[in-house]
Amino acid sequence: MDLEFPAAAAVNEPEQQKFALPVDSEHKSTVFRLYSIAKPHMRAFHLSWISFFSCFVSSFAAPPLLPIIRDNLNLTATDIGNAGVASVSGAVFARVAMGTACDLVGPRLASASLILLTAPFVYFTSIINSATSYLLVRFFTGFSLATFVSTQFWMSSMFSAPVVGSANGFAGGWGNLGGGATQLIMPLVFSLIRDIGAAQFTAWRIAFFVPAMFQMLTAFSILIFGQDMPDGNFHRLKKSGDKPKDEFSRVLYHGVTNYRGWILALTYGYCFGVELTIDNIIAEYFYDRFNLKLHTAGIIAGSFGLANIFSRPGGGYISDVISKSFGMRGRLWALWLCQTLAGVFCIILGLVGSLSVSVVVMLIFSVFVQAACGMTFGIVPFVSRRSLGVISGMTGGGGNVGAVVTQLIFFKGSRFSKERGITLMGLMIILCTLPLCLIYFPQWGGMFCGPSSKKVTEEDYYMAEWDSKEKEKGSHHASLKFADNSRSERGRKQNATTEPTEEITPPHV
Amino acid sequence: MVAHRLVVASLLIFCLAGSCNGEVQFSSLKRTLDVTASPKPGQVLEGGVDKITVTWALNKSLPAGTDSAYKTIKVKLCYAPISQKDRAWRKTEDKLSRDKTCQHKLVSKPYDASNKTVQRFEWLIERDVPKATYFVRAYAYDSNDVELAYGQTTDPNKTTNLFQIDAISGRHASLDICSVCFSVFSVVSLFFFFFLEKRKAKAYSSKN
């Protein structure tokens, strides 16, 4: 996992002493050391994945306890289905809003605020008494899934281009783990409390205090130990002039008008959205089709989410490795291939009739679909520098839209059997991955075309987001540094023939 | 030769008996037991508080020897159709191993065919019984725990003589208070941190 960016050592020698890890000209770490908690880079990594993990645990804490909750609240299958859709739909807009918030106030305050504002809804889950209140708490708790965006933004701010895919992949994957871990944690906590002597209908309520408090504590940790950027927090950087205050409308405009953000939102809807859908329906699928005990079905369901521990980070890492040789074009091809294979295995999953083959196919499918999620966020950091948050938010939000749409089309009511729904979902994955062919970076190329013959540089691409007035003010310098550091996305062949970066030294403010 | 045939025959019988266990269908059971329950039709009972008295006996009009194989009686609380609607986890299936109509056992008592008196049992409604509409059914089992017959308090369409149970909510005042307090603490602590941040930033800018 120790990847060095060769040119970095030449620049910034005096400042390198401040950091425990080697950094580039933006002070982003050029290595990703999993076992370190060095300030500020690796510390930010651990804070972000743990807090995101806690949000996943809270958002999916109800499904494993549904057999008890549905009897306590007298829920019908329709109530449960609606709450499932509600739990993932809240985050659609929350993720886009979170992206903008990160651009404006920084990931530390944005994520901690969201986590502390959604924790009350997890506490309130203990006192609900009807189908409506159940739907409402799941809807508002689901907003916390927007911390995904702040996680990716934070990693993209702390880690340099050669390792950003890995950093994003590990943070996203280990956070998503919460969706699998909760299927094992909540029933355990519940039975512990029930065995102490509480009635069933009280024990599940008390059990919800566990994810709620965990969530609250992670938010406090972020506020006390975290830091927005390698050089400090947004607030202080803004006051000292190191981070110029940006305008909300311009940030939003440059994010929303970048077509690549929309394509990635669609394709992410068919890897992450599919993952969320499976989290909601797979336990029931195995329970009904193969007559398993609820406990067994829950373990299988949990294992789908637990694969995230290596599959999503693996995707990010593979994206980084491929980009060393083939640059951005390699990242795009890898994503397309991985996600299309996920679609193929999804189709097969709906068609197999034996339990053991089904479990094996599901695990293979989980690895491919989660790796595709990791690879998507190996590409997102490069789409925009100024509006990184908005693009991350759009992509993340697109993931949730995919979950909502897929559940509504294939898994609501009894139009399709679950197995038919799964096969059709696989087909939809393949179709919705095709638009990746349309993504084109003039400086690096796309899946089918090489870089523009007009010799567009990284600076040209990222400077296009700033107009001349803003450039006069000097607001664009961070983007310039990033452009310089992103030259590695040309791939080995191109990097060898272009001039080394020492020639183009970013102007010091 | 005879011994060989005996072995095959007994093997066959054991196999059939074994497979019978999972294959018993409700439609094949005879309704031979008279079962009554104390709740009046439409009555609402409270979980954890109220009691249900059930009685069961062989129907008097049946010939003697009908119940010779009955060894155990299990009395269960069963969901009425209205409480099964849109709830696949309470679905009625003919195959008894897959049937989920009767999920709460009141009592399991051994059955003595020679004892002609009506058996009765008083059951305190447990706190984990959900709020729903119910009736009572008793199954008669043989020595291999295979269902042989049944009796129930309602008609074959499960429309008459149903009663309701109101479950405990599981909520407690202390839980409510804790929940609200922690939520308020969560929000207040956020604003407290904002306040600290502002103070730090002011101190930093006044220093420079």
XYZ file of C-alpha atoms in Angstrom:
717
model
C 0.000 0.000 0.000
C 3.064 2.305 0.043
C 2.913 4.115 -3.279
C 5.312 6.980 -3.872
C 4.730 9.896 -6.194
C 8.210 10.496 -7.662
C 8.128 14.237 -8.259
C 6.815 15.176 -4.848
C 10.154 14.949 -3.112
C 11.566 17.748 -5.252
C 8.947 20.250 -4.122
C 8.185 21.428 -0.585
C 11.173 20.030 1.262
C 11.018 22.394 4.270
C 7.289 21.757 4.886
C 7.628 18.000 4.653
C 9.016 17.951 8.194
C 5.618 18.982 9.577
C 3.945 15.789 8.458
C 4.450 12.200 9.531
C 3.767 10.966 6.008
C 5.295 12.064 2.698
C 3.126 14.722 1.047
C 2.727 16.463 -2.311
C 2.517 20.184 -3.061
C -1.009 20.375 -1.630
C 0.236 18.603 1.525
C -1.873 15.607 0.668
C -0.351 12.335 1.705
C 1.138 10.335 -1.135
C 0.999 7.077 0.779
C -1.814 5.226 2.463
C -0.696 3.422 5.621
C -3.576 1.505 7.079
C -2.046 0.842 10.497
C -1.041 4.390 11.260
C -3.112 7.038 13.043
C -0.713 9.827 12.145
C -2.122 13.318 12.257
C -3.761 14.601 10.130
C -4.064 12.199 7.221
C -4.527 8.721 8.665
C -6.361 10.138 11.671
C -8.890 11.683 9.280
C -9.218 8.315 7.574
C -10.030 6.438 10.778
C -12.416 9.120 12.049
C -14.303 9.196 8.773
C -14.742 5.467 8.264
C -15.773 4.818 11.867
C -18.366 7.604 11.830
C -19.731 6.452 8.480
C -19.842 2.877 9.822
C -21.924 4.059 12.790
C -24.387 5.803 10.457
C -24.824 2.603 8.466
C -25.362 0.637 11.661
C -28.087 3.074 12.731
C -29.784 3.266 9.340
C -30.082 -0.516 9.009
C -30.556 -1.331 12.712
C -34.285 -1.998 12.288
C -34.349 -4.740 9.566
C -32.748 -7.522 11.683
C -35.182 -6.781 14.528
C -38.235 -6.570 12.283
C -39.762 -9.878 13.454
C -40.142 -8.257 16.883
C -40.865 -4.692 15.780
C -43.575 -5.725 13.288
C -45.473 -7.515 16.046
C -45.027 -4.682 18.537
C -46.233 -1.994 16.136
C -48.721 -4.183 14.244
C -47.007 -3.472 10.903
C -48.128 -4.901 7.569
C -45.809 -5.957 4.732
C -46.737 -2.717 2.950
C -45.693 -0.630 5.973
C -42.365 -2.435 6.087
C -41.764 -2.003 2.354
C -42.570 1.697 2.486
C -40.245 2.259 5.420
C -37.492 0.427 3.531
C -37.858 2.800 0.587
C -38.058 5.790 2.947
C -34.845 4.772 4.705
C -32.808 5.204 1.523
C -34.700 8.076 -0.082
C -33.922 10.669 2.577
C -30.244 10.521 1.699
C -30.834 11.382 -1.985
C -31.046 15.100 -1.363
C -29.083 14.969 1.870
C -26.078 13.702 -0.083
C -26.200 16.530 -2.608
C -26.661 19.065 0.199
C -23.784 17.487 2.082
C -21.544 17.844 -0.950
C -22.213 21.561 -1.098
C -21.794 21.893 2.674
C -18.361 20.265 2.439
C -17.298 22.696 -0.239
C -18.407 25.596 1.939
C -17.721 24.715 5.603
C -15.484 21.660 5.353
C -16.098 17.960 5.933
C -15.428 18.045 9.672
C -18.245 20.416 10.619
C -20.566 19.179 7.877
C -20.394 15.509 8.881
C -20.397 16.087 12.647
C -23.443 18.351 12.318
C -25.366 15.821 10.290
C -24.489 12.984 12.652
C -25.490 14.938 15.769
C -28.715 16.127 14.138
C -29.784 12.616 13.067
C -28.817 10.917 16.346
C -32.075 12.129 17.983
C -34.051 10.101 15.457
C -32.216 6.950 16.434
C -33.041 7.725 20.094
C -36.659 8.394 19.114
C -36.870 4.930 17.514
C -37.099 3.664 21.105
C -40.393 5.429 21.685
C -42.306 4.907 18.414
C -45.743 3.358 18.555
C -47.189 3.150 15.028
C -46.438 2.413 11.384
C -46.259 6.133 10.605
C -43.769 6.918 13.338
C -41.695 3.892 12.242
C -41.558 5.240 8.711
C -40.622 8.709 9.917
C -37.726 7.623 12.143
C -36.318 5.386 9.383
C -36.636 8.230 6.887
C -34.812 10.773 9.046
C -32.222 8.304 10.316
C -31.454 7.511 6.672
C -30.278 11.103 6.183
C -27.142 10.162 8.101
C -26.037 8.075 5.083
C -25.037 11.403 3.565
C -21.872 11.193 5.691
C -20.619 9.072 2.831
C -20.071 12.241 0.843
C -18.115 13.959 3.595
C -16.013 10.788 3.949
C -15.072 10.797 0.262
C -14.520 14.546 0.242
C -12.300 14.325 3.297
C -10.233 11.504 1.779
C -9.922 13.395 -1.500
C -8.642 16.395 0.485
C -6.119 14.386 2.469
C -4.759 11.905 -0.066
C -2.986 12.473 -3.341
C -3.993 11.215 -6.793
C -1.996 7.940 -6.821
C -3.613 6.750 -3.572
C -6.971 8.557 -3.553
C -8.773 5.531 -4.996
C -7.501 3.298 -2.203
C -8.265 5.862 0.498
C -11.790 6.407 -0.798
C -12.301 2.674 -1.247
C -11.245 1.750 2.277
C -13.212 4.575 3.885
C -16.348 3.827 1.861
C -16.017 0.053 2.143
C -15.333 -0.114 5.850
C -18.209 2.287 6.418
C -20.592 0.187 4.307
C -19.545 -2.728 6.510
C -21.963 -1.265 9.060
C -24.876 -2.507 6.968
C -23.664 -6.076 7.397
C -22.389 -5.733 10.954
C -25.716 -4.386 12.182
C -27.461 -7.624 11.096
C -25.262 -9.394 13.647
C -24.920 -6.670 16.333
C -28.574 -5.746 16.858
C -29.954 -9.277 17.387
C -27.080 -9.901 19.828
C -27.737 -6.739 21.852
C -31.464 -7.474 21.802
C -31.099 -11.016 23.157
C -28.660 -9.812 25.815
C -31.163 -7.255 27.082
C -34.047 -9.700 26.849
C -32.118 -12.343 28.799
C -31.443 -9.818 31.575
C -35.186 -9.783 32.062
C -36.822 -7.195 29.843
C -39.945 -8.076 27.852
C -39.338 -8.551 24.127
C -41.245 -5.424 23.230
C -39.095 -3.371 25.609
C -35.781 -5.066 24.883
C -35.665 -3.983 21.230
C -36.347 -0.392 22.263
C -33.490 -0.353 24.743
C -31.256 -1.964 22.109
C -31.539 1.135 19.912
C -29.642 3.225 22.461
C -26.496 1.344 21.426
C -26.271 2.590 17.811
C -27.527 6.011 18.888
C -24.790 6.528 21.475
C -22.113 5.089 19.212
C -23.169 7.583 16.525
C -23.043 10.489 18.962
C -19.586 9.531 20.226
C -18.139 9.331 16.706
C -19.390 12.867 16.028
C -17.663 14.146 19.169
C -14.437 12.418 18.106
C -14.549 14.117 14.716
C -15.029 17.518 16.303
C -12.288 17.039 18.881
C -9.632 15.135 16.913
C -10.400 15.869 13.275
C -9.084 18.449 10.866
C -10.530 19.445 7.462
C -7.357 19.740 5.440
C -3.701 18.899 5.918
C -2.979 22.518 6.801
C -5.800 23.045 9.262
C -9.512 23.636 9.530
C -11.600 25.550 6.992
C -12.601 28.249 9.468
C -9.061 29.115 10.460
C -7.709 28.758 6.919
C -10.411 31.095 5.674
C -9.653 33.703 8.335
C -5.922 33.591 7.617
C -6.574 33.843 3.895
C -5.076 30.469 3.016
C -8.430 29.152 1.914
C -10.385 31.781 0.060
C -14.117 31.749 0.722
C -15.933 30.392 -2.282
C -19.358 31.353 -3.589
C -22.122 28.809 -3.166
C -23.846 29.542 -6.466
C -20.635 29.216 -8.484
C -19.680 25.986 -6.751
C -23.130 24.560 -7.412
C -23.127 25.760 -11.030
C -19.803 24.162 -11.924
C -20.846 20.909 -10.299
C -24.270 20.640 -11.861
C -23.139 21.595 -15.375
C -20.410 18.944 -15.528
C -22.027 16.077 -17.483
C -19.560 13.557 -16.096
C -21.100 14.035 -12.649
C -24.508 13.022 -14.000
C -23.190 9.926 -15.783
C -21.375 8.802 -12.647
C -24.555 9.442 -10.634
C -26.420 7.053 -12.948
C -23.770 4.331 -12.908
C -23.324 4.618 -9.130
C -27.066 4.127 -8.804
C -26.490 0.721 -10.353
C -23.688 -0.415 -8.131
C -24.294 1.210 -4.758
C -28.038 1.506 -5.292
C -28.157 -2.199 -6.044
C -26.123 -2.863 -2.897
C -28.666 -0.978 -0.758
C -31.549 -2.798 -2.442
C -29.962 -6.155 -1.758
C -29.375 -5.124 1.901
C -33.128 -4.594 2.202
C -34.456 -7.684 0.356
C -31.916 -10.496 0.428
C -32.724 -11.903 3.897
C -36.392 -12.258 2.978
C -35.424 -13.770 -0.402
C -33.393 -16.584 1.166
C -35.961 -17.081 3.945
C -38.875 -17.485 1.543
C -37.249 -19.298 -1.408
C -35.167 -21.799 0.541
C -37.187 -22.076 3.772
C -34.333 -21.015 5.993
C -34.681 -19.915 9.596
C -34.772 -16.147 9.991
C -31.522 -16.340 11.937
C -29.760 -18.191 9.072
C -31.204 -15.884 6.433
C -29.923 -12.956 8.502
C -26.389 -14.366 8.578
C -26.382 -14.789 4.789
C -27.728 -11.274 4.402
C -25.030 -9.993 6.732
C -22.269 -11.703 4.771
C -23.246 -9.740 1.666
C -22.504 -6.483 3.483
C -19.445 -7.862 5.276
C -17.684 -8.545 1.956
C -17.210 -4.772 1.879
C -14.236 -5.149 4.183
C -12.049 -6.054 1.236
C -14.105 -5.754 -1.947
C -14.731 -2.022 -2.046
C -11.202 -1.097 -0.948
C -9.971 -3.670 -3.439
C -11.822 -1.844 -6.179
C -10.253 1.456 -5.184
C -6.798 -0.088 -5.009
C -7.131 -1.793 -8.410
C -8.259 1.529 -9.875
C -5.114 3.176 -8.511
C -2.837 0.391 -9.770
C -4.356 0.472 -13.256
C -4.047 4.239 -13.442
C -0.284 3.985 -12.909
C 0.017 2.224 -16.280
C -3.061 3.312 -18.173
C -4.139 6.506 -16.449
C -7.752 7.681 -16.384
C -8.647 5.552 -19.420
C -7.645 2.473 -17.448
C -9.808 3.553 -14.507
C -12.822 3.932 -16.808
C -12.349 0.554 -18.473
C -11.839 -1.189 -15.129
C -15.065 0.298 -13.768
C -17.063 -0.646 -16.838
C -15.784 -4.218 -16.837
C -16.264 -4.761 -13.101
C -19.791 -3.346 -13.001
C -20.888 -5.244 -16.111
C -19.648 -8.497 -14.563
C -21.631 -7.622 -11.436
C -24.726 -7.358 -13.635
C -24.010 -10.763 -15.171
C -23.744 -12.437 -11.764
C -26.893 -10.683 -10.619
C -28.780 -12.173 -13.556
C -27.421 -15.609 -12.654
C -28.377 -15.142 -8.967
C -32.047 -14.837 -9.881
C -31.880 -17.951 -12.054
C -30.198 -20.518 -9.763
C -32.418 -22.781 -7.716
C -30.074 -24.467 -5.256
C -29.159 -22.885 -1.929
C -25.398 -23.476 -1.949
C -24.934 -22.300 -5.553
C -27.099 -19.287 -4.739
C -24.914 -18.298 -1.795
C -21.722 -18.673 -3.854
C -23.136 -16.611 -6.730
C -24.334 -13.969 -4.270
C -20.857 -13.670 -2.740
C -19.196 -13.343 -6.171
C -21.824 -10.775 -7.133
C -21.197 -8.859 -3.892
C -17.453 -8.650 -4.583
C -17.951 -7.273 -8.095
C -20.690 -4.797 -7.227
C -18.810 -3.425 -4.225
C -15.510 -3.228 -6.131
C -17.370 -1.182 -8.769
C -18.417 1.242 -6.010
C -14.779 1.598 -4.994
C -13.675 2.186 -8.584
C -16.307 4.887 -9.106
C -14.711 6.923 -6.368
C -11.338 6.460 -7.959
C -12.724 8.611 -10.806
C -14.917 11.127 -8.926
C -12.036 13.166 -7.395
C -10.856 14.104 -10.886
C -14.136 15.300 -12.376
C -13.965 18.687 -10.673
C -11.678 20.364 -8.180
C -13.701 23.443 -7.343
C -16.942 21.534 -6.954
C -15.554 18.265 -5.626
C -18.213 18.229 -2.932
C -21.088 18.776 -5.308
C -19.874 16.047 -7.684
C -19.356 13.649 -4.748
C -22.810 14.545 -3.506
C -24.452 14.059 -6.903
C -22.795 10.687 -7.374
C -23.635 9.622 -3.838
C -27.200 10.866 -4.200
C -27.472 9.012 -7.496
C -26.625 5.848 -5.598
C -29.639 6.305 -3.381
C -31.893 7.212 -6.311
C -30.892 3.905 -7.880
C -31.919 2.120 -4.681
C -35.304 3.862 -4.553
C -36.086 3.331 -8.250
C -34.969 -0.305 -8.256
C -37.017 -1.159 -5.164
C -40.090 0.568 -6.562
C -39.890 -1.092 -10.003
C -38.874 -4.622 -9.094
C -39.506 -5.197 -5.387
C -42.750 -3.533 -4.404
C -46.007 -5.418 -4.391
C -46.274 -8.753 -6.182
C -45.770 -7.849 -9.857
C -42.501 -9.808 -10.018
C -41.354 -12.711 -7.909
C -38.181 -11.821 -6.022
C -36.028 -14.052 -8.230
C -37.415 -12.480 -11.414
C -36.845 -9.051 -9.877
C -33.200 -9.905 -9.153
C -32.579 -11.092 -12.727
C -34.181 -7.980 -14.210
C -32.138 -5.839 -11.864
C -28.989 -7.520 -13.244
C -30.053 -6.625 -16.763
C -30.638 -3.036 -15.710
C -27.145 -2.887 -14.173
C -25.580 -3.833 -17.522
C -27.657 -1.276 -19.427
C -27.016 1.564 -17.006
C -23.260 0.963 -17.020
C -22.971 1.586 -20.765
C -23.043 5.413 -20.444
C -19.487 5.202 -19.036
C -18.374 5.110 -22.672
C -19.513 8.706 -22.969
C -17.172 10.083 -20.291
C -14.327 12.013 -21.906
C -11.554 14.065 -20.325
C -9.874 16.237 -22.985
C -6.535 15.957 -21.197
C -6.621 12.197 -20.690
C -9.167 10.702 -23.088
C -12.131 8.427 -22.585
C -12.863 4.722 -23.024
C -12.675 4.804 -26.804
C -10.803 8.020 -27.563
C -7.332 9.221 -26.636
C -6.575 12.685 -25.255
C -7.514 15.654 -27.413
C -5.224 16.422 -30.308
C -5.294 20.071 -29.221
C -2.888 19.108 -26.372
C -5.233 20.160 -23.583
C -3.458 20.119 -20.201
C -4.730 19.354 -16.715
C -4.423 23.076 -15.902
C -6.681 23.963 -18.827
C -9.335 21.549 -17.643
C -9.370 22.637 -13.986
C -8.882 26.353 -14.704
C -11.992 26.307 -16.884
C -13.954 26.330 -13.615
C -12.694 29.813 -12.698
C -13.372 33.047 -14.590
C -10.799 35.810 -15.023
C -12.123 37.948 -12.156
C -11.768 35.043 -9.754
C -8.306 34.280 -11.096
C -7.290 37.869 -10.428
C -8.338 37.432 -6.824
C -6.152 34.341 -6.685
C -8.970 31.972 -5.731
C -7.798 29.332 -8.171
C -4.458 28.380 -6.715
C -5.637 25.226 -4.976
C -6.992 23.993 -8.320
C -3.643 24.731 -9.987
C -1.808 22.626 -7.434
C -4.297 19.838 -7.892
C -3.932 19.992 -11.676
C -0.202 19.570 -11.293
C -0.618 16.607 -8.963
C -3.150 14.918 -11.215
C -0.728 14.553 -14.091
C -0.266 10.904 -13.078
C -3.663 10.195 -14.651
C -1.993 10.277 -18.050
C -0.668 6.789 -17.470
C 2.893 5.497 -17.774
C 3.300 5.917 -21.549
C 2.203 9.542 -21.516
C 4.072 10.399 -18.314
C 7.318 9.169 -19.752
C 7.055 11.424 -22.814
C 5.776 14.601 -21.130
C 8.009 17.079 -19.359
C 8.527 16.389 -15.629
C 6.596 18.583 -13.241
C 9.554 20.565 -11.899
C 9.211 22.813 -14.932
C 5.798 23.998 -13.935
C 6.073 25.092 -10.327
C 2.796 26.287 -8.836
C 3.000 29.970 -7.888
C 3.343 30.533 -4.156
C 0.910 32.928 -2.645
C -37.662 -65.089 3.711
C -40.328 -64.038 6.199
C -37.720 -62.223 8.278
C -36.496 -60.443 5.149
C -40.040 -59.322 4.295
C -40.571 -58.239 7.894
C -37.469 -56.081 7.803
C -38.502 -54.471 4.518
C -42.044 -53.918 5.777
C -40.917 -52.346 9.065
C -38.379 -50.209 7.211
C -41.161 -49.032 4.927
C -43.383 -48.225 7.877
C -40.629 -46.305 9.676
C -39.824 -44.379 6.532
C -43.432 -43.490 6.017
C -43.811 -42.557 9.657
C -40.705 -40.419 9.402
C -41.791 -38.643 6.253
C -45.301 -38.239 7.631
C -43.974 -35.832 10.219
C -43.247 -33.101 7.703
C -46.027 -33.967 5.296
C -49.138 -33.738 7.471
C -51.699 -31.487 5.878
C -54.312 -29.587 7.830
C -57.045 -30.580 5.431
C -56.401 -34.253 6.300
C -57.024 -33.711 10.026
C -60.386 -34.505 11.511
C -62.111 -32.051 13.795
C -62.784 -34.287 16.772
C -62.098 -32.068 19.773
C -64.507 -29.628 21.376
C -62.551 -26.566 22.415
C -63.859 -23.549 24.268
C -62.172 -20.377 25.419
C -63.331 -17.923 28.048
C -63.208 -14.650 26.025
C -66.566 -13.595 24.584
C -66.788 -12.782 20.859
C -65.292 -9.323 20.228
C -63.890 -9.018 23.747
C -60.605 -7.121 24.113
C -58.068 -8.593 26.538
C -54.868 -7.078 27.877
C -51.503 -8.745 27.452
C -49.666 -9.470 30.685
C -52.822 -8.819 32.722
C -55.816 -10.872 31.588
C -56.234 -14.630 31.650
C -57.792 -17.039 29.164
C -59.379 -20.276 30.373
C -59.465 -23.003 27.743
C -61.232 -26.345 27.898
C -60.954 -29.349 25.591
C -62.558 -32.769 25.337
C -63.366 -35.355 22.720
C -66.667 -34.679 20.956
C -69.339 -36.843 22.643
C -71.017 -37.856 19.391
C -67.939 -39.665 18.070
C -67.574 -43.484 18.406
C -65.416 -44.815 21.197
C -61.802 -45.522 20.242
C -61.452 -42.439 17.973
C -58.966 -41.015 20.408
C -57.038 -44.208 21.129
C -53.859 -42.873 19.428
C -53.936 -39.414 21.005
C -51.041 -38.988 23.416
C -50.583 -35.185 23.744
C -52.783 -32.154 23.341
C -51.235 -28.800 22.487
C -53.439 -25.740 22.768
C -52.403 -22.735 20.683
C -53.380 -19.145 20.101
C -54.037 -18.577 16.377
C -54.348 -15.483 14.183
C -57.710 -14.678 12.634
C -57.704 -13.859 8.893
C -57.934 -10.130 9.515
C -54.629 -10.208 11.391
C -53.005 -12.255 8.627
C -53.818 -9.791 5.861
C -50.680 -8.341 4.222
C -48.520 -10.211 6.726
C -46.808 -13.126 5.029
C -45.144 -14.181 8.285
C -48.553 -15.264 9.633
C -49.712 -17.064 6.485
C -51.948 -20.113 6.620
C -50.562 -23.058 4.637
C -52.081 -26.499 4.361
C -48.745 -28.221 5.017
C -48.512 -28.000 8.797
C -44.706 -27.735 8.881
C -44.985 -24.484 6.890
C -48.161 -23.201 8.495
C -47.719 -20.031 10.533
C -51.290 -19.470 11.712
C -50.777 -20.599 15.306
C -47.584 -19.174 16.739
C -48.260 -19.001 20.478
C -48.517 -22.127 22.600
C -50.775 -21.908 25.635
C -50.145 -25.358 27.066
C -49.094 -28.908 26.201
C -50.748 -31.640 28.248
C -50.678 -35.447 28.014
C -53.963 -36.987 26.946
C -55.637 -39.896 28.638
C -58.311 -41.531 26.477
C -59.866 -43.273 29.470
C -60.427 -39.980 31.305
C -63.720 -38.685 29.951
C -63.778 -35.411 31.935
C -63.354 -32.020 30.259
C -59.768 -30.759 30.646
C -59.229 -27.100 31.438
C -56.272 -24.694 31.698
C -55.966 -21.070 32.742
C -53.338 -19.051 30.844
C -52.007 -15.599 31.701
C -51.560 -13.788 28.375
C -47.796 -13.398 27.940
C -46.238 -10.002 27.399
C -44.786 -10.929 23.996
C -48.187 -11.654 22.416
C -48.770 -9.008 19.724
C -51.905 -6.942 19.291
C -54.184 -8.897 16.965
C -57.460 -10.811 16.573
C -57.323 -14.449 17.642
C -59.064 -17.756 18.125
C -57.939 -20.881 19.996
C -57.089 -24.228 18.429
C -56.009 -27.523 19.997
C -54.034 -30.211 18.139
C -53.964 -33.874 19.157
C -50.640 -35.636 18.637
C -49.668 -39.299 18.677
C -46.633 -40.764 20.411
C -44.389 -39.693 17.465
C -45.512 -36.086 17.808
C -47.468 -36.252 14.556
C -50.732 -34.318 14.312
C -53.818 -36.529 14.200
C -56.781 -34.273 14.858
C -57.763 -30.827 16.029
C -60.497 -28.679 17.518
C -61.004 -24.923 17.505
C -63.227 -22.250 19.000
C -64.249 -20.775 15.645
C -66.013 -22.038 12.484
C -64.107 -23.509 9.489
C -63.961 -20.063 7.842
C -62.560 -18.498 11.012
C -65.171 -15.747 11.139
C -67.070 -16.375 14.380
C -66.179 -16.211 18.032
C -62.974 -14.186 17.599
C -61.472 -12.050 20.332
C -58.812 -9.393 20.467
C -55.695 -9.011 22.536
C -54.177 -5.621 23.215
C -50.427 -6.018 23.587
C -48.178 -4.130 25.950
C -46.533 -1.248 24.143
C -43.113 -2.025 25.553
C -42.665 1.662 26.285
C -41.807 2.974 29.700
C -41.732 6.496 31.056
C -38.052 6.115 31.912
C -37.244 5.139 28.315
C -39.176 8.118 26.989
C -37.336 10.501 29.288
C -33.899 9.055 28.471
C -34.645 9.208 24.786
C -35.639 12.870 24.878
C -32.766 13.862 27.168
C -30.108 12.250 25.009
C -31.599 13.788 21.862
C -31.559 17.242 23.384
C -28.003 16.685 24.584
C -26.974 15.678 21.074
C -28.293 18.884 19.516
C -27.111 21.171 22.306
C -23.595 19.733 22.220
C -23.421 20.514 18.496
C -24.162 24.178 19.130
C -21.716 24.170 22.002
C -18.979 22.975 19.620
C -19.925 25.682 17.111
C -19.579 28.241 19.844
C -16.120 26.880 20.773
C -15.052 26.979 17.119
C -16.093 30.593 16.744
C -14.202 31.532 19.898
C -11.056 29.749 18.710
C -11.227 31.409 15.305
C -11.724 34.838 16.921
C -8.770 34.261 19.239
C -6.627 33.210 16.269
C -7.530 36.214 14.145
C -7.055 38.648 17.040
C -3.587 37.189 17.629
C -2.532 37.721 13.989
